[in-house]
Amino acid sequence: MRVARGRVVSGKVVVEGPPLEEGATVTVIAAEDAETFELGPAEEETLLAAVAEAHRGDLVDSGEVLATLRRGT
């Protein structure tokens, strides 16, 4: 998995850097005009690790999170 940046050109997303593999499934999150952010290398690594955890199903049930918050522990 990799995080890629790009721009829309003639209605298509053009990715910066090496091309993606033909047929790759991608998720596009388009920033609003005033909603942009930058990730440094460490932040990008953290994001990719979190995405990998989610793909493995290594998740915490929302009910469990809320119960923990209610208990204050």
CSV table of C-alpha atoms in Angstrom, one decimal:
chain,number,residue,atom,x,y,z
A,1,MET,CA,0.0,0.0,0.0
A,2,ARG,CA,1.2,3.5,-0.7
A,3,VAL,CA,-0.1,7.0,-0.3
A,4,ALA,CA,0.1,9.0,-3.6
A,5,ARG,CA,-0.6,12.6,-4.4
A,6,GLY,CA,-2.0,13.8,-7.7
A,7,ARG,CA,-4.1,16.4,-9.5
A,8,VAL,CA,-7.2,16.2,-11.6
A,9,VAL,CA,-6.4,16.9,-15.2
A,10,SER,CA,-9.2,16.8,-17.8
A,11,GLY,CA,-11.4,15.1,-15.3
A,12,LYS,CA,-8.9,12.3,-14.5
A,13,VAL,CA,-6.6,11.9,-11.5
A,14,VAL,CA,-2.9,12.1,-12.5
A,15,VAL,CA,-0.7,10.6,-9.8
A,16,GLU,CA,2.7,12.2,-9.0
A,17,GLY,CA,5.7,9.8,-8.9
A,18,PRO,CA,5.8,6.3,-10.2
A,19,PRO,CA,2.7,5.1,-11.9
A,20,LEU,CA,0.3,2.8,-10.0
A,21,GLU,CA,-0.1,-0.8,-11.2
A,22,GLU,CA,-2.7,-1.2,-14.0
A,23,GLY,CA,-6.0,-2.2,-12.5
A,24,ALA,CA,-5.1,-1.1,-8.9
A,25,THR,CA,-8.0,-0.2,-6.7
A,26,VAL,CA,-7.7,3.3,-5.3
A,27,THR,CA,-9.5,5.5,-2.8
A,28,VAL,CA,-9.6,9.2,-3.6
A,29,ILE,CA,-10.1,11.8,-0.9
A,30,ALA,CA,-10.5,15.2,-2.5
A,31,ALA,CA,-9.7,18.2,-0.2
A,32,GLU,CA,-12.0,21.1,-0.2
A,33,ASP,CA,-10.6,24.4,-1.2
A,34,ALA,CA,-9.6,25.4,2.4
A,35,GLU,CA,-9.1,21.8,3.7
A,36,THR,CA,-5.6,20.6,2.9
A,37,PHE,CA,-3.0,18.9,5.0
A,38,GLU,CA,0.6,17.7,4.6
A,39,LEU,CA,2.1,14.6,6.1
A,40,GLY,CA,5.7,14.3,6.9
A,41,PRO,CA,7.5,10.9,6.4
A,42,ALA,CA,6.8,9.8,10.0
A,43,GLU,CA,3.2,10.8,9.8
A,44,GLU,CA,2.8,9.0,6.5
A,45,GLU,CA,4.3,5.9,8.0
A,46,THR,CA,1.9,6.1,11.0
A,47,LEU,CA,-1.1,6.5,8.6
A,48,LEU,CA,0.0,3.5,6.5
A,49,ALA,CA,0.4,1.3,9.6
A,50,ALA,CA,-3.1,2.3,10.8
A,51,VAL,CA,-4.6,1.5,7.4
A,52,ALA,CA,-2.8,-1.9,7.3
A,53,GLU,CA,-4.2,-2.7,10.8
A,54,ALA,CA,-7.7,-1.9,9.6
A,55,HIS,CA,-7.2,-4.1,6.5
A,56,ARG,CA,-6.1,-7.0,8.8
A,57,GLY,CA,-9.2,-6.5,10.9
A,58,ASP,CA,-7.2,-5.4,13.9
A,59,LEU,CA,-9.9,-3.1,15.2
A,60,VAL,CA,-11.6,-2.2,18.4
A,61,ASP,CA,-15.4,-2.3,18.5
A,62,SER,CA,-16.9,1.2,18.9
A,63,GLY,CA,-19.0,-0.1,21.8
A,64,GLU,CA,-15.9,-1.1,23.6
A,65,VAL,CA,-14.3,2.3,23.1
A,66,LEU,CA,-17.4,4.1,24.4
A,67,ALA,CA,-17.6,1.8,27.4
A,68,THR,CA,-14.0,2.6,28.2
A,69,LEU,CA,-14.6,6.3,27.9
A,70,ARG,CA,-17.6,6.1,30.2
A,71,ARG,CA,-15.6,4.2,32.8
A,72,GLY,CA,-12.8,6.8,32.5
A,73,THR,CA,-10.1,4.1,32.1
